[in-house]
Amino acid sequence: MTSDSIYEPVIGLEIHAQLLTESKIFCGCSTAFGARPNTHVCPVCLGLPGALPVLNRKAVDFGIRAALALNCEVPARSVFARKNYFYPDLPKGYQISQYDHPLATGGHLEYSVRKAVRRIGLIRAHLEEDAGKSLHEGFPDSPTRTYVDFNRSGVPLLEIVTQPDLRSAAEAADFFERLRAILLAIGVNDGNMEEGSLRCDANVSVRPAGSEALGTKAELKNLNSFRYLQKALEYEIDRQIGLLQSGERVVHETRLWDSVAGRTVAMRSKEEAHDYRYFPEPDLPVLEVTAERVEEIRRALPELPEARKHRLVAQYDLPEYDADILTQSVALGDYFEATAARVRNARAASNWILGEVLRRLKETGTAVTEMPIDPTRLAELIALVERGTISGSVAKDVFQTMCETGATAEAVVAAGGLAQVSDERALLVAIRDVLASNPGSVGQYRAGRTKTFGYLVGQVMKATRGQGNPQVVNDLLRRELEGK
Ligand code: ADP
Ligand code: ZN
Ligand code: MG
């Protein structure tokens, strides 16, 4: 037992998800990413005096949709509030957010990991507007000036806050991936962490194992990938344990992840923290949400990843682990189900996708929607293996060629003369050659060292360039060796 294990990490996440509306939350400006700076702006999102916000109904619907997918309660009334602070990218001097009456309360995510059920509670989810973006780099006078792009100002966000229910860096990263998969599956967020449309701050503390009280936490920012989230938490947990072990105290502060140095650095202590002087937004009415609207949105929810996982396990007899991976994205699950529908054995479809397909997607850095082989074509390839026309190992080469050329499995097999050889006469020629050139192994086999059998099978397969039908090769070889 290491001394670390007498401390338990406690983690809670605050997630900002951009809601996929076409226009901003309080004005009609476009939310499109990547436009020329300050072209998607108007008096409202620039905070000009006298301009009044009008709430985007679609943003509310998306927020409710997410809240319901996350098992939250959606109260009949919620209230927008001004969160006051001064920062150059915040033109009004306050952010319109929600405070003591958020859009949604409670909620949880429940999912199984290696058959154990994990349940992570949520505290709340609320609507707010994004700020602009300070540009510190990329201009000739960047060393002395900062520019501000307000295109992002007023983009709708849903902030989701978890209970401090996560117990390790890996568990936090896994949870965040599952949350992302849900938001994508219900179509309210694009999951793009590089462009900042999905962001996560992590609150972390450590406490003596077995203790109920929470330790002093640090809040980590600048975690713009799953890897950084996990690395920053690992670093921070070690740092805090180190402090406690040497009799020091953890300071309540905000820390930035420095991905180059691979560590977190203090940004501001909570004593310097803003007093946001929240008060209800006088320019917006109380947000009323009828029970009918909530139910309508609930009825329109699609199957969520966790439910789909359990359905795949039951319907196709898959291991939970495999189904978990297949349901990480809707498109991958669809690709699997479309393939499975066209082959005799769904497990074969799953194995192909978890093996060759995912390997290719990783190598090429592409999405499953860009696969050059569609489920019908993949199913045709699998069928050739199922019928014994080609061996499994030849099939992998055929798959590769299909990806590169777009040809069908049958065409690749025909062009390459790759069909499996089951013809006994042809195989016997190869077998007798192998036996003649391996008298040592043959002698050992006949003397009872039957382990050499596998070696001889390998030699025959090699001689047939992998095209020998393994079953036929096995049978014939045994017959030849045993002189029957
Ligand atoms: P704050 O008042 O600093 O905003 P909140 O109570 O609002 O803190 O919680 C913010 C986030 O921090 C939540 O995700 C919560 O689960 C998490 N959190 C709160 N206290 C702790 C703690 N002691 N250790 C780890 N995470 C915590
Ligand atoms: Zn605007
Ligand atoms: Mg808080």
Short mmCIF file of C-alpha atoms and ligand atoms in Angstrom, two decimals:
data_model
loop_
_atom_site.label_atom_id
_atom_site.label_comp_id
_atom_site.label_asym_id
_atom_site.label_seq_id
_atom_site.Cartn_x
_atom_site.Cartn_y
_atom_site.Cartn_z
CA MET A 1 0.00 0.00 0.00
CA THR A 2 1.48 3.32 -1.03
CA SER A 3 1.07 6.31 1.23
CA ASP A 4 -1.05 7.90 -1.54
CA SER A 5 -3.83 5.45 -0.93
CA ILE A 6 -4.53 6.91 2.49
CA TYR A 7 -5.83 9.97 0.63
CA GLU A 8 -8.91 10.04 -1.52
CA PRO A 9 -9.36 12.52 -4.37
CA VAL A 10 -12.73 14.31 -4.65
CA ILE A 11 -13.61 15.93 -7.95
CA GLY A 12 -16.54 17.97 -9.27
CA LEU A 13 -16.79 19.36 -12.81
CA GLU A 14 -18.29 22.55 -14.20
CA ILE A 15 -19.02 22.11 -17.87
CA HIS A 16 -19.88 24.80 -20.39
CA ALA A 17 -21.62 23.49 -23.47
CA GLN A 18 -22.45 25.78 -26.38
CA LEU A 19 -26.01 25.15 -27.46
CA LEU A 20 -26.23 24.56 -31.20
CA THR A 21 -28.55 27.39 -32.10
CA GLU A 22 -27.99 29.36 -35.30
CA SER A 23 -28.37 32.70 -33.56
CA LYS A 24 -27.16 34.02 -30.23
CA ILE A 25 -29.10 33.77 -26.98
CA PHE A 26 -30.33 37.38 -26.73
CA CYS A 27 -30.03 38.73 -30.29
CA GLY A 28 -30.27 37.56 -33.91
CA CYS A 29 -26.52 37.48 -34.64
CA SER A 30 -25.03 34.31 -36.11
CA THR A 31 -23.18 31.85 -33.87
CA ALA A 32 -21.08 30.44 -36.75
CA PHE A 33 -17.50 29.72 -35.74
CA GLY A 34 -14.50 31.14 -37.56
CA ALA A 35 -15.97 34.31 -39.09
CA ARG A 36 -13.87 37.47 -39.47
CA PRO A 37 -13.63 39.12 -36.03
CA ASN A 38 -16.49 41.40 -35.03
CA THR A 39 -18.69 40.61 -38.03
CA HIS A 40 -21.34 38.74 -36.01
CA VAL A 41 -22.20 41.57 -33.66
CA CYS A 42 -25.01 44.04 -32.98
CA PRO A 43 -25.89 46.60 -30.30
CA VAL A 44 -27.22 43.84 -28.01
CA CYS A 45 -24.17 41.57 -27.96
CA LEU A 46 -21.83 44.58 -27.98
CA GLY A 47 -23.62 45.87 -24.90
CA LEU A 48 -24.43 49.29 -26.36
CA PRO A 49 -26.58 51.51 -24.13
CA GLY A 50 -30.31 51.06 -24.60
CA ALA A 51 -30.12 47.75 -26.45
CA LEU A 52 -32.45 45.12 -24.98
CA PRO A 53 -32.07 41.33 -24.90
CA VAL A 54 -34.75 39.00 -26.28
CA LEU A 55 -34.47 35.36 -25.23
CA ASN A 56 -33.88 32.77 -27.99
CA ARG A 57 -36.59 30.12 -27.62
CA LYS A 58 -34.46 27.46 -29.31
CA ALA A 59 -31.70 27.94 -26.73
CA VAL A 60 -34.23 27.25 -23.97
CA ASP A 61 -35.54 24.15 -25.77
CA PHE A 62 -31.99 22.82 -26.18
CA GLY A 63 -31.22 23.56 -22.53
CA ILE A 64 -34.33 21.66 -21.44
CA ARG A 65 -33.51 18.81 -23.82
CA ALA A 66 -30.07 18.46 -22.21
CA ALA A 67 -31.51 18.80 -18.71
CA LEU A 68 -33.98 15.97 -19.35
CA ALA A 69 -31.32 13.72 -20.88
CA LEU A 70 -29.34 14.29 -17.67
CA ASN A 71 -32.32 13.44 -15.46
CA CYS A 72 -32.68 16.95 -14.04
CA GLU A 73 -35.84 18.59 -12.75
CA VAL A 74 -37.03 21.54 -14.82
CA PRO A 75 -38.90 23.96 -12.56
CA ALA A 76 -41.79 25.97 -13.94
CA ARG A 77 -39.93 29.23 -13.43
CA SER A 78 -36.31 30.24 -13.71
CA VAL A 79 -34.70 33.64 -13.48
CA PHE A 80 -31.91 35.35 -15.38
CA ALA A 81 -29.43 37.29 -13.31
CA ARG A 82 -26.57 39.69 -13.89
CA LYS A 83 -23.17 38.41 -12.87
CA ASN A 84 -21.08 41.55 -12.55
CA TYR A 85 -17.36 41.67 -13.22
CA PHE A 86 -15.02 43.74 -15.27
CA TYR A 87 -13.11 42.20 -18.10
CA PRO A 88 -12.31 43.57 -21.57
CA ASP A 89 -14.16 40.74 -23.35
CA LEU A 90 -17.36 41.43 -21.40
CA PRO A 91 -18.86 44.51 -23.04
CA LYS A 92 -21.79 45.12 -20.67
CA GLY A 93 -19.69 44.80 -17.53
CA TYR A 94 -21.91 41.87 -16.56
CA GLN A 95 -22.79 38.48 -17.96
CA ILE A 96 -26.41 37.44 -18.18
CA SER A 97 -26.55 34.09 -16.38
CA GLN A 98 -28.84 32.33 -13.95
CA TYR A 99 -28.15 32.19 -10.27
CA ASP A 100 -30.53 31.14 -7.51
CA HIS A 101 -33.26 29.96 -9.89
CA PRO A 102 -31.55 27.96 -12.61
CA LEU A 103 -33.21 26.31 -15.63
CA ALA A 104 -32.66 22.83 -14.15
CA THR A 105 -31.78 21.31 -10.79
CA GLY A 106 -30.56 17.93 -9.57
CA GLY A 107 -30.08 15.16 -12.07
CA HIS A 108 -27.49 12.46 -12.51
CA LEU A 109 -25.70 10.27 -15.00
CA GLU A 110 -25.82 6.56 -14.38
CA TYR A 111 -23.69 4.12 -16.34
CA SER A 112 -22.07 0.76 -15.96
CA VAL A 113 -18.33 0.32 -16.13
CA ARG A 114 -17.21 -3.31 -16.16
CA LYS A 115 -20.63 -4.31 -14.81
CA ALA A 116 -20.38 -1.97 -11.81
CA VAL A 117 -22.98 0.80 -11.80
CA ARG A 118 -21.65 4.31 -11.35
CA ARG A 119 -23.92 7.23 -10.56
CA ILE A 120 -22.64 10.79 -10.69
CA GLY A 121 -24.98 13.42 -9.30
CA LEU A 122 -25.57 16.82 -10.83
CA ILE A 123 -26.25 19.99 -8.87
CA ARG A 124 -27.77 22.14 -11.58
CA ALA A 125 -27.74 23.26 -15.19
CA HIS A 126 -28.30 26.87 -16.16
CA LEU A 127 -28.38 29.08 -19.24
CA GLU A 128 -25.95 31.92 -19.80
CA GLU A 129 -24.27 33.93 -22.51
CA ASP A 130 -20.67 33.49 -23.56
CA ALA A 131 -18.18 36.37 -23.41
CA GLY A 132 -16.05 37.66 -26.29
CA LYS A 133 -12.51 36.53 -26.89
CA SER A 134 -9.35 38.46 -26.17
CA LEU A 135 -6.74 38.07 -28.89
CA HIS A 136 -3.29 38.36 -27.37
CA GLU A 137 -1.37 37.03 -30.36
CA GLY A 138 -1.15 37.21 -34.11
CA PHE A 139 -0.95 40.97 -34.72
CA PRO A 140 2.17 43.05 -35.47
CA ASP A 141 1.51 45.09 -32.33
CA SER A 142 0.53 42.11 -30.18
CA PRO A 143 3.38 42.72 -27.72
CA THR A 144 1.76 45.98 -26.68
CA ARG A 145 -1.93 45.54 -27.56
CA THR A 146 -4.75 43.12 -27.04
CA TYR A 147 -7.65 42.96 -29.50
CA VAL A 148 -11.12 41.72 -28.71
CA ASP A 149 -13.39 39.66 -30.97
CA PHE A 150 -17.06 39.85 -29.94
CA ASN A 151 -18.35 37.21 -32.36
CA ARG A 152 -18.64 34.80 -29.44
CA SER A 153 -20.25 37.38 -27.16
CA GLY A 154 -23.83 36.25 -26.50
CA VAL A 155 -23.44 32.70 -27.79
CA PRO A 156 -25.76 30.47 -25.71
CA LEU A 157 -24.15 28.21 -23.13
CA LEU A 158 -25.52 25.60 -20.79
CA GLU A 159 -23.42 25.33 -17.63
CA ILE A 160 -23.69 21.90 -16.03
CA VAL A 161 -22.36 21.47 -12.50
CA THR A 162 -21.71 18.04 -10.99
CA GLN A 163 -21.75 16.98 -7.38
CA PRO A 164 -18.28 16.22 -6.00
CA ASP A 165 -18.89 12.55 -6.83
CA LEU A 166 -15.85 11.71 -8.96
CA ARG A 167 -13.01 9.88 -7.26
CA SER A 168 -10.09 9.82 -9.68
CA ALA A 169 -8.66 11.66 -12.66
CA ALA A 170 -9.51 8.76 -14.97
CA GLU A 171 -13.07 8.57 -13.65
CA ALA A 172 -13.50 12.30 -14.26
CA ALA A 173 -12.25 12.05 -17.85
CA ASP A 174 -14.46 9.01 -18.49
CA PHE A 175 -17.49 10.82 -17.06
CA PHE A 176 -16.83 13.87 -19.21
CA GLU A 177 -16.60 11.69 -22.33
CA ARG A 178 -19.94 10.13 -21.50
CA LEU A 179 -21.54 13.49 -20.87
CA ARG A 180 -20.18 14.71 -24.20
CA ALA A 181 -21.58 11.64 -25.96
CA ILE A 182 -25.03 12.41 -24.53
CA LEU A 183 -24.94 16.06 -25.59
CA LEU A 184 -23.92 14.98 -29.09
CA ALA A 185 -26.52 12.23 -29.25
CA ILE A 186 -29.31 14.69 -28.47
CA GLY A 187 -27.94 17.22 -30.95
CA VAL A 188 -27.54 20.19 -28.60
CA ASN A 189 -23.74 20.53 -28.76
CA ASP A 190 -21.01 19.69 -31.27
CA GLY A 191 -18.50 18.46 -28.68
CA ASN A 192 -15.66 20.45 -30.20
CA MET A 193 -13.22 21.13 -27.37
CA GLU A 194 -10.57 22.75 -29.58
CA GLU A 195 -12.97 25.41 -30.81
CA GLY A 196 -14.19 25.86 -27.24
CA SER A 197 -17.78 24.82 -27.83
CA LEU A 198 -17.38 22.32 -24.99
CA ARG A 199 -15.27 23.37 -22.01
CA CYS A 200 -14.65 21.98 -18.56
CA ASP A 201 -13.29 23.35 -15.30
CA ALA A 202 -12.36 20.82 -12.64
CA ASN A 203 -12.67 21.29 -8.88
CA VAL A 204 -10.45 18.96 -6.92
CA SER A 205 -9.54 18.29 -3.32
CA VAL A 206 -8.11 15.37 -1.39
CA ARG A 207 -9.08 14.01 1.99
CA PRO A 208 -8.00 11.19 4.27
CA ALA A 209 -9.59 7.97 3.00
CA GLY A 210 -12.71 7.20 5.00
CA SER A 211 -13.30 10.82 5.94
CA GLU A 212 -16.66 12.34 5.08
CA ALA A 213 -15.65 16.00 5.25
CA LEU A 214 -14.51 17.69 2.06
CA GLY A 215 -10.98 19.04 1.85
CA THR A 216 -10.05 22.48 0.51
CA LYS A 217 -10.40 22.48 -3.26
CA ALA A 218 -8.55 24.07 -6.13
CA GLU A 219 -10.32 24.94 -9.36
CA LEU A 220 -8.45 23.98 -12.53
CA LYS A 221 -8.93 25.86 -15.78
CA ASN A 222 -7.66 25.67 -19.34
CA LEU A 223 -8.41 21.98 -19.79
CA ASN A 224 -9.24 21.85 -23.46
CA SER A 225 -8.99 18.11 -24.08
CA PHE A 226 -9.83 14.89 -22.25
CA ARG A 227 -6.13 14.20 -21.95
CA TYR A 228 -5.42 17.55 -20.35
CA LEU A 229 -8.35 17.14 -17.98
CA GLN A 230 -6.92 13.83 -16.81
CA LYS A 231 -3.28 14.98 -16.73
CA ALA A 232 -4.08 18.19 -14.87
CA LEU A 233 -6.11 16.28 -12.27
CA GLU A 234 -3.38 13.66 -11.82
CA TYR A 235 -0.82 16.39 -11.31
CA GLU A 236 -3.02 18.35 -8.96
CA ILE A 237 -3.98 15.32 -6.85
CA ASP A 238 -0.29 14.45 -6.40
CA ARG A 239 0.51 18.04 -5.55
CA GLN A 240 -2.20 18.29 -2.91
CA ILE A 241 -1.31 14.94 -1.35
CA GLY A 242 2.32 16.09 -1.24
CA LEU A 243 1.30 19.25 0.60
CA LEU A 244 -0.77 17.36 3.19
CA GLN A 245 1.94 14.76 3.70
CA SER A 246 4.49 17.45 4.47
CA GLY A 247 2.13 19.07 6.95
CA GLU A 248 1.17 21.99 4.72
CA ARG A 249 -2.26 23.16 3.64
CA VAL A 250 -4.01 23.33 0.29
CA VAL A 251 -4.87 26.89 -0.65
CA HIS A 252 -8.35 27.60 -2.00
CA GLU A 253 -7.47 29.00 -5.41
CA THR A 254 -7.91 28.88 -9.15
CA ARG A 255 -5.05 27.17 -11.02
CA LEU A 256 -4.22 27.07 -14.70
CA TRP A 257 -3.08 23.93 -16.48
CA ASP A 258 0.19 24.57 -18.29
CA SER A 259 0.25 21.84 -20.92
CA VAL A 260 3.83 22.64 -21.97
CA ALA A 261 5.26 22.37 -18.45
CA GLY A 262 2.79 19.59 -17.58
CA ARG A 263 1.71 21.20 -14.32
CA THR A 264 -0.87 23.47 -12.75
CA VAL A 265 0.10 26.98 -11.68
CA ALA A 266 -1.66 29.33 -9.29
CA MET A 267 -3.76 31.97 -11.06
CA ARG A 268 -5.71 33.71 -8.34
CA SER A 269 -6.57 32.92 -4.77
CA LYS A 270 -10.16 32.88 -3.66
CA GLU A 271 -9.49 35.91 -1.43
CA GLU A 272 -9.01 37.85 -4.65
CA ALA A 273 -12.13 36.22 -6.05
CA HIS A 274 -14.80 38.45 -7.50
CA ASP A 275 -17.87 39.37 -5.62
CA TYR A 276 -20.22 39.07 -8.56
CA ARG A 277 -23.03 41.09 -6.95
CA TYR A 278 -25.67 38.95 -8.62
CA PHE A 279 -29.11 40.48 -9.04
CA PRO A 280 -32.11 39.58 -11.20
CA GLU A 281 -31.84 40.78 -14.81
CA PRO A 282 -34.37 43.61 -15.07
CA ASP A 283 -34.50 43.52 -18.89
CA LEU A 284 -35.77 39.92 -19.12
CA PRO A 285 -38.97 38.45 -17.73
CA VAL A 286 -38.98 35.40 -15.52
CA LEU A 287 -38.59 32.35 -17.75
CA GLU A 288 -41.76 30.26 -17.53
CA VAL A 289 -41.66 26.71 -18.80
CA THR A 290 -44.94 24.82 -19.00
CA ALA A 291 -45.23 21.14 -18.11
CA GLU A 292 -46.53 20.50 -21.66
CA ARG A 293 -43.41 21.98 -23.19
CA VAL A 294 -41.20 19.84 -20.94
CA GLU A 295 -43.15 16.70 -21.80
CA GLU A 296 -43.05 17.46 -25.51
CA ILE A 297 -39.27 17.81 -25.37
CA ARG A 298 -38.98 14.65 -23.26
CA ARG A 299 -40.99 12.63 -25.81
CA ALA A 300 -38.68 13.78 -28.59
CA LEU A 301 -35.51 12.52 -26.86
CA PRO A 302 -33.69 9.86 -28.86
CA GLU A 303 -32.24 6.67 -27.41
CA LEU A 304 -29.30 7.71 -25.21
CA PRO A 305 -25.87 6.03 -25.33
CA GLU A 306 -26.23 4.06 -22.09
CA ALA A 307 -29.65 2.67 -23.08
CA ARG A 308 -28.35 1.79 -26.50
CA LYS A 309 -25.37 -0.01 -24.95
CA HIS A 310 -27.65 -2.25 -22.91
CA ARG A 311 -29.87 -2.85 -25.92
CA LEU A 312 -26.89 -3.91 -28.06
CA VAL A 313 -25.76 -6.32 -25.34
CA ALA A 314 -29.20 -7.92 -25.24
CA GLN A 315 -30.09 -7.80 -28.92
CA TYR A 316 -26.76 -8.87 -30.43
CA ASP A 317 -25.29 -10.80 -27.52
CA LEU A 318 -22.26 -8.53 -27.28
CA PRO A 319 -19.92 -8.14 -24.31
CA GLU A 320 -20.70 -4.94 -22.38
CA TYR A 321 -17.21 -3.64 -23.04
CA ASP A 322 -17.68 -3.92 -26.81
CA ALA A 323 -21.13 -2.36 -26.73
CA ASP A 324 -19.73 0.50 -24.65
CA ILE A 325 -17.25 1.38 -27.37
CA LEU A 326 -19.79 0.96 -30.17
CA THR A 327 -22.13 3.45 -28.49
CA GLN A 328 -19.56 6.18 -27.93
CA SER A 329 -21.03 7.92 -30.95
CA VAL A 330 -24.39 7.62 -32.64
CA ALA A 331 -22.69 7.24 -36.03
CA LEU A 332 -20.51 4.35 -34.87
CA GLY A 333 -23.50 2.59 -33.32
CA ASP A 334 -25.47 3.10 -36.55
CA TYR A 335 -22.56 1.73 -38.59
CA PHE A 336 -22.47 -1.34 -36.39
CA GLU A 337 -26.21 -1.99 -36.49
CA ALA A 338 -26.35 -1.53 -40.26
CA THR A 339 -23.51 -4.03 -40.66
CA ALA A 340 -24.93 -6.48 -38.12
CA ALA A 341 -28.25 -6.53 -39.98
CA ARG A 342 -26.46 -7.86 -43.07
CA VAL A 343 -24.30 -10.64 -41.63
CA ARG A 344 -25.09 -13.99 -40.05
CA ASN A 345 -23.18 -13.31 -36.84
CA ALA A 346 -23.42 -9.86 -35.28
CA ARG A 347 -20.37 -10.58 -33.14
CA ALA A 348 -18.30 -10.76 -36.33
CA ALA A 349 -19.55 -7.30 -37.33
CA SER A 350 -18.64 -5.97 -33.91
CA ASN A 351 -15.18 -7.53 -34.01
CA TRP A 352 -14.48 -6.04 -37.42
CA ILE A 353 -15.57 -2.59 -36.33
CA LEU A 354 -13.73 -2.65 -33.00
CA GLY A 355 -10.65 -3.99 -34.79
CA GLU A 356 -10.03 -2.93 -38.37
CA VAL A 357 -12.52 -0.09 -38.70
CA LEU A 358 -11.49 1.75 -35.54
CA ARG A 359 -7.83 1.14 -36.30
CA ARG A 360 -8.28 2.76 -39.69
CA LEU A 361 -10.21 5.71 -38.29
CA LYS A 362 -7.46 6.28 -35.76
CA GLU A 363 -4.69 6.01 -38.35
CA THR A 364 -6.38 8.36 -40.78
CA GLY A 365 -7.79 10.69 -38.13
CA THR A 366 -11.23 10.49 -39.74
CA ALA A 367 -14.77 9.97 -38.50
CA VAL A 368 -16.83 6.85 -39.13
CA THR A 369 -19.09 8.90 -41.41
CA GLU A 370 -16.08 9.26 -43.70
CA MET A 371 -15.34 5.53 -43.91
CA PRO A 372 -14.66 4.59 -47.54
CA ILE A 373 -16.44 1.26 -46.93
CA ASP A 374 -20.11 1.47 -46.02
CA PRO A 375 -21.87 -1.17 -43.87
CA THR A 376 -23.16 -3.03 -46.95
CA ARG A 377 -19.64 -3.39 -48.34
CA LEU A 378 -18.22 -4.42 -44.98
CA ALA A 379 -20.98 -7.00 -44.60
CA GLU A 380 -20.09 -8.44 -48.02
CA LEU A 381 -16.49 -8.84 -46.88
CA ILE A 382 -17.56 -10.51 -43.64
CA ALA A 383 -19.84 -12.83 -45.63
CA LEU A 384 -16.87 -14.01 -47.71
CA VAL A 385 -15.15 -15.05 -44.49
CA GLU A 386 -18.31 -16.65 -43.13
CA ARG A 387 -18.71 -18.70 -46.30
CA GLY A 388 -15.06 -19.77 -46.21
CA THR A 389 -14.20 -18.06 -49.50
CA ILE A 390 -11.31 -16.22 -47.86
CA SER A 391 -9.49 -16.68 -44.58
CA GLY A 392 -9.65 -14.14 -41.79
CA SER A 393 -6.08 -13.02 -42.35
CA VAL A 394 -6.55 -12.54 -46.09
CA ALA A 395 -9.72 -10.62 -45.29
CA LYS A 396 -7.70 -8.00 -43.42
CA ASP A 397 -5.63 -7.35 -46.53
CA VAL A 398 -8.78 -7.25 -48.63
CA PHE A 399 -10.24 -4.70 -46.21
CA GLN A 400 -7.16 -2.53 -46.64
CA THR A 401 -7.40 -2.69 -50.43
CA MET A 402 -11.12 -1.96 -50.34
CA CYS A 403 -10.43 1.17 -48.29
CA GLU A 404 -7.75 2.32 -50.70
CA THR A 405 -9.49 1.53 -53.98
CA GLY A 406 -13.18 1.58 -53.16
CA ALA A 407 -13.57 -1.81 -54.84
CA THR A 408 -15.95 -4.46 -53.50
CA ALA A 409 -14.63 -7.41 -51.51
CA GLU A 410 -15.47 -9.81 -54.32
CA ALA A 411 -13.65 -7.71 -56.90
CA VAL A 412 -10.54 -7.50 -54.72
CA VAL A 413 -10.57 -11.24 -54.06
CA ALA A 414 -11.06 -12.07 -57.76
CA ALA A 415 -8.41 -9.62 -58.98
CA GLY A 416 -5.84 -10.86 -56.48
CA GLY A 417 -6.67 -14.56 -56.83
CA LEU A 418 -7.10 -14.51 -53.05
CA ALA A 419 -9.86 -17.05 -52.64
CA GLN A 420 -9.13 -19.65 -50.05
CA VAL A 421 -7.79 -22.94 -51.35
CA SER A 422 -9.90 -25.84 -50.13
CA ASP A 423 -9.03 -28.09 -53.01
CA GLU A 424 -7.43 -31.17 -51.46
CA ARG A 425 -5.14 -31.96 -54.35
CA ALA A 426 -3.60 -28.48 -54.41
CA LEU A 427 -3.19 -28.46 -50.65
CA LEU A 428 -1.66 -31.94 -50.58
CA VAL A 429 1.07 -30.78 -52.94
CA ALA A 430 1.94 -27.98 -50.54
CA ILE A 431 1.73 -30.26 -47.49
CA ARG A 432 3.99 -32.90 -48.98
CA ASP A 433 6.53 -30.23 -49.90
CA VAL A 434 6.53 -28.93 -46.34
CA LEU A 435 6.86 -32.43 -44.85
CA ALA A 436 9.71 -33.26 -47.21
CA SER A 437 11.65 -30.15 -46.25
CA ASN A 438 11.02 -30.49 -42.47
CA PRO A 439 12.06 -34.06 -41.68
CA GLY A 440 13.13 -33.02 -38.17
CA SER A 441 9.73 -31.73 -37.16
CA VAL A 442 8.02 -34.67 -38.77
CA GLY A 443 10.22 -37.07 -36.80
CA GLN A 444 9.47 -35.22 -33.55
CA TYR A 445 5.73 -35.33 -34.22
CA ARG A 446 5.81 -39.03 -34.88
CA ALA A 447 7.87 -39.54 -31.72
CA GLY A 448 5.03 -37.97 -29.73
CA ARG A 449 6.13 -34.33 -29.66
CA THR A 450 2.81 -33.25 -31.15
CA LYS A 451 3.53 -29.59 -30.38
CA THR A 452 5.36 -29.37 -33.69
CA PHE A 453 2.00 -29.75 -35.42
CA GLY A 454 1.26 -26.04 -35.11
CA TYR A 455 4.61 -25.20 -36.63
CA LEU A 456 3.93 -27.45 -39.62
CA VAL A 457 0.46 -25.90 -40.11
CA GLY A 458 2.15 -22.51 -40.14
CA GLN A 459 4.60 -23.63 -42.79
CA VAL A 460 1.78 -24.90 -45.01
CA MET A 461 -0.17 -21.65 -44.58
CA LYS A 462 2.97 -19.76 -45.51
CA ALA A 463 3.45 -21.90 -48.59
CA THR A 464 -0.14 -21.15 -49.65
CA ARG A 465 0.31 -17.42 -48.95
CA GLY A 466 -2.31 -17.66 -46.21
CA GLN A 467 -4.90 -18.96 -48.64
CA GLY A 468 -5.08 -22.53 -47.47
CA ASN A 469 -8.38 -23.29 -45.78
CA PRO A 470 -7.12 -23.82 -42.22
CA GLN A 471 -9.60 -26.59 -41.43
CA VAL A 472 -8.77 -28.55 -44.55
CA VAL A 473 -5.04 -27.99 -44.02
CA ASN A 474 -5.36 -29.30 -40.45
CA ASP A 475 -7.22 -32.42 -41.48
CA LEU A 476 -4.96 -33.26 -44.41
CA LEU A 477 -1.78 -32.62 -42.48
CA ARG A 478 -2.84 -34.87 -39.63
CA ARG A 479 -3.78 -37.59 -42.10
CA GLU A 480 -0.41 -37.35 -43.83
CA LEU A 481 1.54 -37.36 -40.55
CA GLU A 482 -0.35 -40.24 -39.07
CA GLY A 483 -0.25 -42.15 -42.32
CA LYS A 484 -3.95 -42.82 -42.33
P1 ADP B 1 -17.91 27.38 -5.45
O1 ADP B 1 -18.66 27.99 -4.33
O2 ADP B 1 -16.43 27.47 -5.29
O3 ADP B 1 -18.41 27.80 -6.79
P2 ADP B 1 -19.59 25.11 -5.52
O4 ADP B 1 -20.06 24.54 -4.24
O5 ADP B 1 -20.52 25.97 -6.30
O6 ADP B 1 -18.22 25.83 -5.30
O7 ADP B 1 -19.16 23.90 -6.43
C1 ADP B 1 -18.54 24.08 -7.65
C2 ADP B 1 -18.03 22.73 -8.11
O8 ADP B 1 -17.00 22.28 -7.23
C3 ADP B 1 -19.05 21.63 -8.12
O9 ADP B 1 -18.81 20.81 -9.25
C4 ADP B 1 -18.77 20.85 -6.85
O10 ADP B 1 -19.11 19.50 -6.99
C5 ADP B 1 -17.29 21.00 -6.71
N1 ADP B 1 -16.81 20.99 -5.33
C6 ADP B 1 -17.31 21.67 -4.29
N2 ADP B 1 -16.58 21.45 -3.17
C7 ADP B 1 -15.59 20.60 -3.53
C8 ADP B 1 -14.49 20.01 -2.83
N3 ADP B 1 -14.24 20.24 -1.56
N4 ADP B 1 -13.68 19.18 -3.54
C9 ADP B 1 -13.89 18.96 -4.84
N5 ADP B 1 -14.88 19.49 -5.54
C10 ADP B 1 -15.73 20.30 -4.91
ZN ZN B 2 -25.86 40.48 -31.61
MG MG B 3 -20.45 27.95 -7.38
#
